[in-house]
mmCIF file of C-alpha atoms in Angstrom:
data_model
loop_
_atom_site.group_PDB
_atom_site.id
_atom_site.type_symbol
_atom_site.label_atom_id
_atom_site.label_comp_id
_atom_site.label_asym_id
_atom_site.label_seq_id
_atom_site.Cartn_x
_atom_site.Cartn_y
_atom_site.Cartn_z
ATOM 1 C CA UNK A 1 231.487 30.228 98.817
ATOM 2 C CA UNK A 2 233.303 27.012 98.028
ATOM 3 C CA UNK A 3 235.365 27.015 94.863
ATOM 4 C CA UNK A 4 236.522 24.166 92.736
ATOM 5 C CA UNK A 5 240.094 23.088 93.215
ATOM 6 C CA UNK A 6 242.579 24.070 90.545
ATOM 7 C CA UNK A 7 243.343 20.338 90.252
ATOM 8 C CA UNK A 8 239.762 19.542 89.230
ATOM 9 C CA UNK A 9 239.893 18.729 85.540
ATOM 10 C CA UNK A 10 236.740 19.845 83.773
ATOM 11 C CA UNK A 11 235.621 18.016 80.645
ATOM 12 C CA UNK A 12 232.750 18.762 78.291
ATOM 13 C CA UNK A 13 230.610 17.288 75.594
ATOM 14 C CA UNK A 14 228.032 18.743 73.223
ATOM 15 C CA UNK A 15 225.581 16.422 71.513
ATOM 16 C CA UNK A 16 222.359 16.396 69.559
ATOM 17 C CA UNK A 17 219.120 15.092 71.082
ATOM 18 C CA UNK A 18 215.587 14.830 69.716
ATOM 19 C CA UNK A 19 214.879 18.205 71.376
ATOM 20 C CA UNK A 20 218.036 20.030 70.270
ATOM 21 C CA UNK A 21 221.706 20.361 71.151
ATOM 22 C CA UNK A 22 222.804 19.928 74.779
ATOM 23 C CA UNK A 23 226.187 20.788 76.303
ATOM 24 C CA UNK A 24 227.428 19.414 79.620
ATOM 25 C CA UNK A 25 230.549 20.186 81.636
ATOM 26 C CA UNK A 26 231.688 17.778 84.309
ATOM 27 C CA UNK A 27 234.258 17.341 87.063
ATOM 28 C CA UNK A 28 235.329 14.209 88.906
ATOM 29 C CA UNK A 29 232.411 14.928 91.310
ATOM 30 C CA UNK A 30 229.669 15.178 88.664
ATOM 31 C CA UNK A 31 228.118 17.567 86.164
ATOM 32 C CA UNK A 32 228.855 21.215 87.026
ATOM 33 C CA UNK A 33 226.909 22.860 84.204
ATOM 34 C CA UNK A 34 224.373 21.793 81.585
ATOM 35 C CA UNK A 35 222.377 23.558 78.920
ATOM 36 C CA UNK A 36 218.773 23.124 77.980
ATOM 37 C CA UNK A 37 218.242 21.836 74.434
ATOM 38 C CA UNK A 38 219.340 24.584 72.036
ATOM 39 C CA UNK A 39 219.026 25.030 68.264
ATOM 40 C CA UNK A 40 222.763 24.719 67.515
ATOM 41 C CA UNK A 41 225.846 23.242 69.186
ATOM 42 C CA UNK A 42 227.290 26.754 69.427
ATOM 43 C CA UNK A 43 224.227 28.016 71.290
ATOM 44 C CA UNK A 44 224.446 25.093 73.725
ATOM 45 C CA UNK A 45 228.150 25.767 74.331
ATOM 46 C CA UNK A 46 227.429 29.468 74.938
ATOM 47 C CA UNK A 47 225.083 28.509 77.784
ATOM 48 C CA UNK A 48 227.789 26.606 79.668
ATOM 49 C CA UNK A 49 230.009 29.669 80.093
ATOM 50 C CA UNK A 50 232.341 30.288 81.859
ATOM 51 C CA UNK A 51 233.072 26.670 82.834
ATOM 52 C CA UNK A 52 233.559 25.593 79.225
ATOM 53 C CA UNK A 53 236.568 27.922 78.997
ATOM 54 C CA UNK A 54 238.487 25.725 81.460
ATOM 55 C CA UNK A 55 237.210 22.398 80.154
ATOM 56 C CA UNK A 56 238.733 19.914 77.757
ATOM 57 C CA UNK A 57 236.567 18.210 75.125
ATOM 58 C CA UNK A 58 236.601 14.593 76.350
ATOM 59 C CA UNK A 59 233.199 13.099 75.446
ATOM 60 C CA UNK A 60 234.095 9.643 76.757
ATOM 61 C CA UNK A 61 234.302 11.081 80.301
ATOM 62 C CA UNK A 62 230.623 12.068 80.120
ATOM 63 C CA UNK A 63 229.146 9.155 78.157
ATOM 64 C CA UNK A 64 226.738 8.041 80.914
ATOM 65 C CA UNK A 65 225.240 11.519 81.269
ATOM 66 C CA UNK A 66 225.035 11.870 77.499
ATOM 67 C CA UNK A 67 223.157 8.564 77.111
ATOM 68 C CA UNK A 68 220.640 9.376 79.855
ATOM 69 C CA UNK A 69 219.994 12.944 78.677
ATOM 70 C CA UNK A 70 219.614 11.748 75.070
ATOM 71 C CA UNK A 71 217.114 9.063 76.156
ATOM 72 C CA UNK A 72 215.210 11.589 78.294
ATOM 73 C CA UNK A 73 214.958 14.047 75.384
ATOM 74 C CA UNK A 74 213.672 11.198 73.191
ATOM 75 C CA UNK A 75 210.736 10.840 75.588
ATOM 76 C CA UNK A 76 211.950 7.703 77.342
ATOM 77 C CA UNK A 77 210.953 7.182 80.982
ATOM 78 C CA UNK A 78 214.260 8.382 82.416
ATOM 79 C CA UNK A 79 214.720 10.190 85.735
ATOM 80 C CA UNK A 80 217.853 12.314 85.463
ATOM 81 C CA UNK A 81 218.115 12.649 89.272
ATOM 82 C CA UNK A 82 220.529 9.713 89.217
ATOM 83 C CA UNK A 83 223.190 11.672 87.340
ATOM 84 C CA UNK A 84 225.732 13.003 89.865
ATOM 85 C CA UNK A 85 225.998 16.778 90.012
ATOM 86 C CA UNK A 86 228.770 18.923 91.452
ATOM 87 C CA UNK A 87 227.308 21.928 93.288
ATOM 88 C CA UNK A 88 230.338 22.836 95.420
ATOM 89 C CA UNK A 89 230.399 26.393 94.064
ATOM 90 C CA UNK A 90 226.746 27.094 94.958
ATOM 91 C CA UNK A 91 225.502 28.655 98.185
ATOM 92 C CA UNK A 92 224.105 26.283 100.828
ATOM 93 C CA UNK A 93 220.535 27.523 100.197
ATOM 94 C CA UNK A 94 220.852 27.008 96.430
ATOM 95 C CA UNK A 95 222.224 23.477 96.976
ATOM 96 C CA UNK A 96 219.275 22.640 99.242
ATOM 97 C CA UNK A 97 216.797 24.175 96.789
ATOM 98 C CA UNK A 98 218.332 22.253 93.873
ATOM 99 C CA UNK A 99 218.268 19.014 95.896
ATOM 100 C CA UNK A 100 214.587 19.638 96.681
ATOM 101 C CA UNK A 101 213.892 20.262 93.012
ATOM 102 C CA UNK A 102 215.637 16.999 92.082
ATOM 103 C CA UNK A 103 213.279 15.156 94.421
ATOM 104 C CA UNK A 104 210.175 16.194 92.440
ATOM 105 C CA UNK A 105 209.034 13.106 90.521
ATOM 106 C CA UNK A 106 208.928 13.380 86.721
ATOM 107 C CA UNK A 107 205.551 14.577 85.508
ATOM 108 C CA UNK A 108 204.741 16.304 88.803
ATOM 109 C CA UNK A 109 205.123 19.923 89.860
ATOM 110 C CA UNK A 110 205.767 21.810 93.094
ATOM 111 C CA UNK A 111 205.608 25.492 93.995
ATOM 112 C CA UNK A 112 208.432 27.871 94.833
ATOM 113 C CA UNK A 113 207.041 27.930 98.400
ATOM 114 C CA UNK A 114 207.433 24.146 98.567
ATOM 115 C CA UNK A 115 211.036 24.432 97.343
ATOM 116 C CA UNK A 116 211.748 27.113 99.976
ATOM 117 C CA UNK A 117 210.245 24.968 102.725
ATOM 118 C CA UNK A 118 212.267 21.924 101.647
ATOM 119 C CA UNK A 119 215.405 24.089 101.575
ATOM 120 C CA UNK A 120 214.789 25.097 105.187
ATOM 121 C CA UNK A 121 213.198 28.541 104.930
ATOM 122 C CA UNK A 122 209.431 28.675 104.354
ATOM 123 C CA UNK A 123 209.629 32.462 103.888
ATOM 124 C CA UNK A 124 212.221 32.252 101.097
ATOM 125 C CA UNK A 125 209.966 31.625 98.091
ATOM 126 C CA UNK A 126 211.714 34.446 96.213
ATOM 127 C CA UNK A 127 215.065 32.897 97.134
ATOM 128 C CA UNK A 128 213.793 29.601 95.745
ATOM 129 C CA UNK A 129 212.835 31.463 92.588
ATOM 130 C CA UNK A 130 216.358 32.859 92.362
ATOM 131 C CA UNK A 131 217.812 29.368 92.854
ATOM 132 C CA UNK A 132 215.721 28.120 89.939
ATOM 133 C CA UNK A 133 216.533 31.170 87.795
ATOM 134 C CA UNK A 134 220.272 30.640 88.400
ATOM 135 C CA UNK A 135 220.101 26.897 87.899
ATOM 136 C CA UNK A 136 223.318 25.902 86.114
ATOM 137 C CA UNK A 137 222.184 22.301 85.730
ATOM 138 C CA UNK A 138 219.215 22.419 83.367
ATOM 139 C CA UNK A 139 217.289 19.144 83.106
ATOM 140 C CA UNK A 140 219.434 17.614 85.905
ATOM 141 C CA UNK A 141 217.895 20.060 88.378
ATOM 142 C CA UNK A 142 214.445 19.979 86.758
ATOM 143 C CA UNK A 143 213.329 23.532 87.438
ATOM 144 C CA UNK A 144 210.673 23.074 84.740
ATOM 145 C CA UNK A 145 208.766 21.176 87.470
ATOM 146 C CA UNK A 146 208.563 24.310 89.651
ATOM 147 C CA UNK A 147 205.485 26.478 89.165
ATOM 148 C CA UNK A 148 203.806 29.445 90.802
ATOM 149 C CA UNK A 149 201.629 28.954 93.891
ATOM 150 C CA UNK A 150 198.567 29.554 91.689
ATOM 151 C CA UNK A 151 199.590 26.677 89.380
ATOM 152 C CA UNK A 152 200.835 28.804 86.492
ATOM 153 C CA UNK A 153 204.125 28.430 84.673
ATOM 154 C CA UNK A 154 206.731 31.084 85.459
ATOM 155 C CA UNK A 155 210.145 31.993 84.074
ATOM 156 C CA UNK A 156 212.269 29.504 82.195
ATOM 157 C CA UNK A 157 215.510 29.785 80.243
ATOM 158 C CA UNK A 158 216.314 28.494 76.800
ATOM 159 C CA UNK A 159 213.216 28.442 74.618
ATOM 160 C CA UNK A 160 211.150 29.799 77.517
ATOM 161 C CA UNK A 161 207.726 28.750 78.730
ATOM 162 C CA UNK A 162 206.875 26.703 75.595
ATOM 163 C CA UNK A 163 209.848 24.418 76.372
ATOM 164 C CA UNK A 164 208.843 24.223 80.045
ATOM 165 C CA UNK A 165 205.315 23.193 79.029
ATOM 166 C CA UNK A 166 206.700 20.692 76.487
ATOM 167 C CA UNK A 167 208.935 19.035 79.109
ATOM 168 C CA UNK A 168 206.072 18.771 81.600
ATOM 169 C CA UNK A 169 203.747 17.335 78.939
ATOM 170 C CA UNK A 170 206.380 14.836 77.796
ATOM 171 C CA UNK A 171 206.897 13.623 81.372
ATOM 172 C CA UNK A 172 203.160 13.384 82.035
ATOM 173 C CA UNK A 173 202.658 11.233 78.931
ATOM 174 C CA UNK A 174 205.189 8.549 79.911
#
């Protein structure tokens, strides 16, 4: 597993959106961790553990990500796939699965089998599920767009399936 260099300076920001509080932690390469919208700033910061422990609060370093995430949560037609992410600490399969997930257009869904196939292993649907369950980049790796093969919603962090359904509905209505 690749680790981040000790010289990588992590910065963070926590900010309120129309959907709740979001925390992001970034490196020079991109966002390394992001929360789903949470009810309080403290709850959002708790989600970005342990990276937040090594990060300095420098909101101006993350202003572009903050603006795009805030606009997205306000229901604007924003595709967050343009925000750079730093996945150097993830396994190769997880990186491929997250990249596949980022390619799903807003308002559309794909199955775990599709994610596995795109990541290079058609038989790794459960591995794709694990990649989504361990997604450290909520909203930026839009795992809310990944559904079961039968079309049903499955597992989701934060506020759970109601938030997943809300995000999908919001994207479909743009």
